[in-house]
Amino acid sequence: MYDAERNNREIEEALAAGRAALDSLNRVNHSLSSAKGFGIWDMLGGGFISGMLKHSKIDSASAEMENAKMLLGKFQKELRDVSMHPDMNIDIGGFAVFADFFLDNIVSDWYVQSKINRSKEQVEEAIEHVEHALYELERMMR
């Protein structure tokens, strides 16, 4: 009975860590969606304000991504405790922000927009991985 209780506790810890990581990834995704919208506006000639708003959302996404990375690391550790080993690697590049700010033209705006889109795709993929792992954990609990 002790092993079953211990196993359930490990699964509960993994579930809690996964839910926290998923919440953080969803916040990153929301910020990237906003940045994407402002990026389109910026490419269509939105000017300084749209560029500032876009970069504000990119900054928010980057800050939350650091939190998400930490939470994903914790989640991966908890998954190892219950013998699950998913591979979740995500990253947001920083050079694009610098290039767009100082080389504000359609080429750099397009480059930043493509980086936002790639980052958003990676975050959405990570969300899918976390959701799948959470589903498997919940199945293990039953």
Coordinates of N, CA and C in Angstrom, one line a residue:
M1 N 0.8 -1.2 0.0 CA 0.0 0.0 0.0 C 0.9 1.3 0.0
Y2 N 2.0 1.2 0.7 CA 2.9 2.4 0.8 C 3.3 2.8 -0.6
D3 N 3.7 1.8 -1.5 CA 4.2 2.2 -2.8 C 3.1 2.9 -3.6
A4 N 1.9 2.4 -3.5 CA 0.7 3.0 -4.2 C 0.5 4.4 -3.8
E5 N 0.6 4.7 -2.5 CA 0.4 6.0 -1.9 C 1.5 6.9 -2.4
R6 N 2.7 6.4 -2.3 CA 3.9 7.2 -2.8 C 3.8 7.5 -4.3
N7 N 3.4 6.5 -5.1 CA 3.2 6.7 -6.5 C 2.1 7.8 -6.8
N8 N 1.0 7.7 -6.1 CA 0.0 8.7 -6.3 C 0.4 10.1 -5.9
R9 N 1.2 10.2 -4.8 CA 1.7 11.5 -4.4 C 2.7 12.1 -5.5
E10 N 3.5 11.2 -6.0 CA 4.4 11.6 -7.1 C 3.6 12.1 -8.3
I11 N 2.6 11.4 -8.7 CA 1.7 11.8 -9.8 C 1.1 13.1 -9.5
E12 N 0.6 13.3 -8.3 CA -0.1 14.6 -7.9 C 0.9 15.7 -8.0
E13 N 2.2 15.5 -7.6 CA 3.2 16.5 -7.7 C 3.5 16.9 -9.2
A14 N 3.5 15.8 -10.0 CA 3.8 16.0 -11.4 C 2.6 16.8 -12.1
L15 N 1.4 16.4 -11.7 CA 0.2 17.1 -12.2 C 0.2 18.6 -11.8
A16 N 0.6 18.9 -10.6 CA 0.6 20.3 -10.1 C 1.7 21.1 -10.9
A17 N 2.9 20.5 -11.1 CA 3.9 21.1 -11.8 C 3.6 21.3 -13.3
G18 N 2.9 20.3 -13.9 CA 2.4 20.4 -15.3 C 1.4 21.5 -15.5
R19 N 0.5 21.6 -14.5 CA -0.6 22.6 -14.6 C 0.1 24.0 -14.5
A20 N 1.0 24.2 -13.6 CA 1.7 25.5 -13.5 C 2.5 25.8 -14.8
A21 N 3.1 24.9 -15.4 CA 3.9 25.1 -16.6 C 2.9 25.4 -17.7
L22 N 1.8 24.7 -17.8 CA 0.8 25.0 -18.8 C 0.2 26.4 -18.7
D23 N -0.1 26.8 -17.5 CA -0.6 28.2 -17.3 C 0.4 29.2 -17.8
S24 N 1.7 29.0 -17.5 CA 2.7 29.9 -17.9 C 2.8 29.9 -19.4
L25 N 2.8 28.8 -20.0 CA 2.9 28.7 -21.5 C 1.7 29.4 -22.1
N26 N 0.5 29.2 -21.5 CA -0.7 29.9 -22.1 C -0.5 31.4 -22.0
R27 N 0.1 31.9 -20.9 CA 0.4 33.4 -20.8 C 1.4 33.8 -21.9
V28 N 2.4 33.0 -22.1 CA 3.4 33.3 -23.2 C 2.6 33.4 -24.6
N29 N 1.8 32.4 -24.8 CA 1.1 32.3 -26.1 C 0.2 33.5 -26.2
H30 N -0.5 34.0 -25.2 CA -1.3 35.1 -25.2 C -0.5 36.4 -25.6
S31 N 0.6 36.6 -25.0 CA 1.5 37.7 -25.3 C 2.0 37.7 -26.7
L32 N 2.3 36.4 -27.2 CA 2.8 36.3 -28.6 C 1.7 36.6 -29.6
S33 N 0.5 36.2 -29.2 CA -0.7 36.5 -30.1 C -0.9 38.0 -30.2
S34 N -0.7 38.7 -29.1 CA -0.8 40.2 -29.1 C 0.3 40.8 -29.9
A35 N 1.5 40.3 -29.7 CA 2.7 40.8 -30.4 C 2.5 40.6 -31.9
K36 N 1.9 39.4 -32.3 CA 1.7 39.1 -33.7 C 0.7 40.2 -34.3
G37 N -0.3 40.5 -33.6 CA -1.3 41.5 -34.1 C -0.6 42.8 -34.2
F38 N 0.1 43.3 -33.2 CA 0.8 44.6 -33.3 C 1.9 44.6 -34.4
G39 N 2.5 43.4 -34.6 CA 3.5 43.3 -35.6 C 2.9 43.5 -37.0
I40 N 1.7 42.9 -37.2 CA 1.0 43.1 -38.5 C 0.7 44.6 -38.7
W41 N 0.2 45.2 -37.7 CA -0.1 46.6 -37.7 C 1.2 47.4 -38.0
D42 N 2.3 47.0 -37.4 CA 3.6 47.7 -37.6 C 4.0 47.6 -39.0
M43 N 3.9 46.4 -39.6 CA 4.3 46.2 -41.0 C 3.4 47.0 -42.0
L44 N 2.2 47.3 -41.6 CA 1.3 48.0 -42.4 C 1.4 49.5 -42.2
G45 N 2.5 49.9 -41.5 CA 2.7 51.4 -41.3 C 2.2 51.9 -40.0
G46 N 2.1 51.1 -39.0 CA 1.5 51.6 -37.7 C 2.4 52.6 -37.0
G47 N 3.7 52.6 -37.4 CA 4.6 53.6 -36.8 C 5.2 53.2 -35.5
F48 N 5.6 54.3 -34.8 CA 6.3 54.1 -33.5 C 5.5 53.4 -32.5
I49 N 4.2 53.8 -32.3 CA 3.3 53.3 -31.3 C 3.2 51.8 -31.5
S50 N 2.8 51.4 -32.7 CA 2.6 49.9 -32.9 C 3.9 49.1 -32.6
G51 N 5.1 49.7 -33.0 CA 6.4 49.1 -32.7 C 6.6 49.0 -31.2
M52 N 6.3 50.0 -30.5 CA 6.5 50.0 -29.0 C 5.5 48.9 -28.4
L53 N 4.3 48.9 -28.8 CA 3.3 47.9 -28.3 C 3.8 46.5 -28.6
K54 N 4.2 46.3 -29.8 CA 4.7 45.0 -30.2 C 5.9 44.5 -29.3
H55 N 6.8 45.4 -29.1 CA 8.0 45.1 -28.3 C 7.6 44.9 -26.8
S56 N 6.6 45.6 -26.4 CA 6.2 45.5 -25.0 C 5.6 44.0 -24.9
K57 N 4.9 43.6 -25.9 CA 4.3 42.2 -25.8 C 5.4 41.2 -25.9
I58 N 6.4 41.4 -26.8 CA 7.5 40.5 -26.9 C 8.3 40.4 -25.6
D59 N 8.5 41.6 -25.0 CA 9.1 41.6 -23.6 C 8.4 40.8 -22.6
S60 N 7.0 41.0 -22.6 CA 6.2 40.2 -21.7 C 6.3 38.7 -22.0
A61 N 6.3 38.4 -23.2 CA 6.4 36.9 -23.6 C 7.8 36.4 -23.2
S62 N 8.8 37.2 -23.4 CA 10.2 36.8 -23.0 C 10.3 36.6 -21.5
A63 N 9.8 37.5 -20.8 CA 9.9 37.4 -19.3 C 9.1 36.1 -18.8
E64 N 7.9 36.0 -19.4 CA 7.1 34.8 -19.0 C 7.7 33.5 -19.5
M65 N 8.4 33.6 -20.6 CA 9.1 32.4 -21.1 C 10.1 31.9 -20.2
E66 N 10.8 32.8 -19.5 CA 11.8 32.4 -18.5 C 11.2 31.7 -17.4
N67 N 10.0 32.2 -16.9 CA 9.2 31.5 -15.9 C 8.8 30.1 -16.4
A68 N 8.3 30.1 -17.7 CA 7.8 28.8 -18.2 C 9.0 27.8 -18.3
K69 N 10.2 28.2 -18.7 CA 11.3 27.3 -18.8 C 11.6 26.7 -17.4
M70 N 11.6 27.5 -16.4 CA 11.8 27.0 -15.1 C 10.8 26.0 -14.7
L71 N 9.5 26.4 -14.9 CA 8.4 25.5 -14.6 C 8.4 24.2 -15.4
L72 N 8.8 24.3 -16.7 CA 8.9 23.1 -17.5 C 10.1 22.2 -17.0
G73 N 11.1 22.8 -16.5 CA 12.2 22.0 -15.9 C 11.7 21.2 -14.7
K74 N 11.0 21.9 -13.9 CA 10.4 21.3 -12.7 C 9.4 20.2 -13.1
F75 N 8.6 20.4 -14.1 CA 7.7 19.4 -14.6 C 8.4 18.2 -15.1
Q76 N 9.5 18.4 -15.9 CA 10.3 17.3 -16.4 C 10.9 16.5 -15.3
K77 N 11.3 17.1 -14.2 CA 11.9 16.4 -13.1 C 10.8 15.6 -12.5
E78 N 9.6 16.2 -12.3 CA 8.5 15.4 -11.7 C 8.1 14.2 -12.6
L79 N 8.1 14.4 -13.9 CA 7.8 13.3 -14.8 C 8.8 12.2 -14.7
R80 N 10.0 12.5 -14.5 CA 11.0 11.5 -14.4 C 10.7 10.7 -13.1
D81 N 10.2 11.3 -12.1 CA 9.9 10.7 -10.8 C 8.8 9.6 -11.0
V82 N 8.0 9.8 -12.1 CA 6.9 8.8 -12.3 C 7.2 8.1 -13.6
S83 N 8.5 8.1 -14.0 CA 9.0 7.3 -15.2 C 8.4 7.8 -16.5
M84 N 8.2 9.1 -16.7 CA 7.8 9.6 -18.0 C 8.9 10.6 -18.4
H85 N 9.2 10.6 -19.7 CA 10.4 11.4 -20.2 C 10.0 12.1 -21.5
P86 N 9.2 13.1 -21.4 CA 8.9 13.9 -22.7 C 10.0 14.9 -23.0
D87 N 10.1 15.2 -24.2 CA 11.2 16.2 -24.7 C 10.5 17.5 -25.0
M88 N 10.7 18.6 -24.2 CA 10.1 19.9 -24.5 C 11.1 20.9 -24.5
N89 N 11.5 21.4 -25.7 CA 12.5 22.4 -25.8 C 11.9 23.6 -26.6
I90 N 11.9 24.8 -25.9 CA 11.3 26.0 -26.5 C 12.3 27.1 -26.2
D91 N 12.3 28.1 -27.1 CA 13.2 29.2 -27.0 C 12.6 30.4 -27.8
I92 N 12.9 31.6 -27.3 CA 12.6 32.9 -28.0 C 13.9 33.6 -28.2
G93 N 14.2 33.9 -29.5 CA 15.4 34.6 -29.8 C 15.4 36.1 -29.4
G94 N 16.5 36.7 -29.1 CA 16.6 38.1 -28.7 C 17.1 39.0 -29.7
F95 N 17.8 38.5 -30.7 CA 18.3 39.4 -31.7 C 17.3 40.1 -32.5
A96 N 16.2 39.5 -32.8 CA 15.1 40.1 -33.6 C 14.6 41.4 -33.0
V97 N 14.5 41.5 -31.7 CA 14.0 42.7 -31.1 C 15.0 43.9 -31.4
F98 N 16.3 43.6 -31.2 CA 17.4 44.6 -31.4 C 17.3 45.0 -32.9
A99 N 17.3 44.1 -33.8 CA 17.3 44.4 -35.2 C 16.1 45.2 -35.6
D100 N 14.9 44.9 -35.1 CA 13.7 45.6 -35.5 C 13.7 47.0 -34.9
F101 N 14.2 47.2 -33.7 CA 14.2 48.5 -33.1 C 15.1 49.5 -33.9
F102 N 16.3 49.0 -34.3 CA 17.3 49.9 -34.9 C 17.3 49.9 -36.4
L103 N 16.6 48.9 -37.0 CA 16.6 48.8 -38.5 C 15.1 48.8 -38.9
D104 N 14.3 49.8 -38.4 CA 12.9 49.7 -38.6 C 12.5 49.9 -40.0
N105 N 12.3 48.8 -40.7 CA 11.9 48.8 -42.1 C 11.1 47.5 -42.3
I106 N 10.5 47.4 -43.5 CA 9.7 46.2 -43.8 C 10.4 44.9 -43.7
V107 N 11.7 44.9 -44.0 CA 12.5 43.6 -44.0 C 12.7 43.2 -42.5
S108 N 13.1 44.1 -41.6 CA 13.3 43.8 -40.2 C 11.9 43.5 -39.6
D109 N 10.9 44.2 -40.0 CA 9.5 44.0 -39.4 C 9.1 42.6 -39.8
W110 N 9.3 42.2 -41.0 CA 8.9 40.8 -41.5 C 9.7 39.8 -40.7
Y111 N 11.0 40.0 -40.5 CA 11.9 39.1 -39.8 C 11.3 38.9 -38.4
V112 N 11.0 40.0 -37.7 CA 10.5 39.9 -36.3 C 9.2 39.2 -36.3
Q113 N 8.3 39.5 -37.3 CA 7.0 38.8 -37.4 C 7.2 37.3 -37.6
S114 N 8.2 36.9 -38.4 CA 8.4 35.5 -38.6 C 9.0 34.8 -37.3
K115 N 9.8 35.6 -36.6 CA 10.3 35.0 -35.3 C 9.1 34.9 -34.3
I116 N 8.2 35.9 -34.3 CA 7.0 35.8 -33.4 C 6.2 34.5 -33.8
N117 N 6.0 34.4 -35.1 CA 5.2 33.2 -35.5 C 5.9 31.9 -35.2
R118 N 7.2 31.8 -35.4 CA 7.9 30.5 -35.0 C 7.9 30.3 -33.5
S119 N 8.1 31.3 -32.7 CA 8.0 31.2 -31.3 C 6.6 30.8 -30.8
K120 N 5.6 31.4 -31.4 CA 4.2 31.0 -31.1 C 4.0 29.5 -31.4
E121 N 4.4 29.1 -32.6 CA 4.3 27.7 -33.0 C 5.0 26.7 -32.0
Q122 N 6.2 27.1 -31.5 CA 6.9 26.3 -30.6 C 6.2 26.3 -29.2
V123 N 5.6 27.4 -28.8 CA 4.9 27.4 -27.5 C 3.6 26.6 -27.7
E124 N 2.9 26.7 -28.8 CA 1.7 25.9 -29.0 C 2.1 24.4 -29.0
E125 N 3.2 24.0 -29.6 CA 3.6 22.6 -29.5 C 4.0 22.2 -28.1
A126 N 4.6 23.0 -27.4 CA 4.9 22.7 -26.0 C 3.6 22.6 -25.2
I127 N 2.7 23.4 -25.4 CA 1.4 23.3 -24.8 C 0.8 21.9 -25.0
E128 N 0.8 21.5 -26.3 CA 0.3 20.2 -26.7 C 1.0 19.1 -25.9
H129 N 2.3 19.2 -25.8 CA 3.1 18.2 -25.1 C 2.7 18.1 -23.6
V130 N 2.6 19.3 -23.0 CA 2.2 19.3 -21.6 C 0.8 18.8 -21.4
E131 N -0.1 19.2 -22.3 CA -1.5 18.7 -22.1 C -1.5 17.2 -22.3
H132 N -0.7 16.6 -23.2 CA -0.7 15.2 -23.4 C -0.1 14.5 -22.1
A133 N 1.0 15.1 -21.6 CA 1.6 14.5 -20.4 C 0.6 14.5 -19.2
L134 N -0.1 15.7 -19.1 CA -1.1 15.8 -18.0 C -2.2 14.7 -18.2
Y135 N -2.6 14.5 -19.4 CA -3.7 13.5 -19.7 C -3.2 12.1 -19.3
E136 N -1.9 11.8 -19.6 CA -1.3 10.5 -19.2 C -1.2 10.4 -17.7
L137 N -0.8 11.5 -17.0 CA -0.8 11.5 -15.6 C -2.1 11.2 -14.9
E138 N -3.1 11.9 -15.5 CA -4.5 11.7 -14.9 C -5.0 10.3 -15.2
R139 N -4.6 9.7 -16.3 CA -4.9 8.4 -16.6 C -4.2 7.4 -15.6
M140 N -3.0 7.7 -15.3 CA -2.2 6.9 -14.3 C -2.9 6.9 -12.9
M141 N -3.5 8.1 -12.6 CA -4.1 8.2 -11.3 C -5.3 7.3 -11.1
R142 N -6.0 7.1 -12.2 CA -7.2 6.2 -12.1 C -6.9 4.8 -12.0

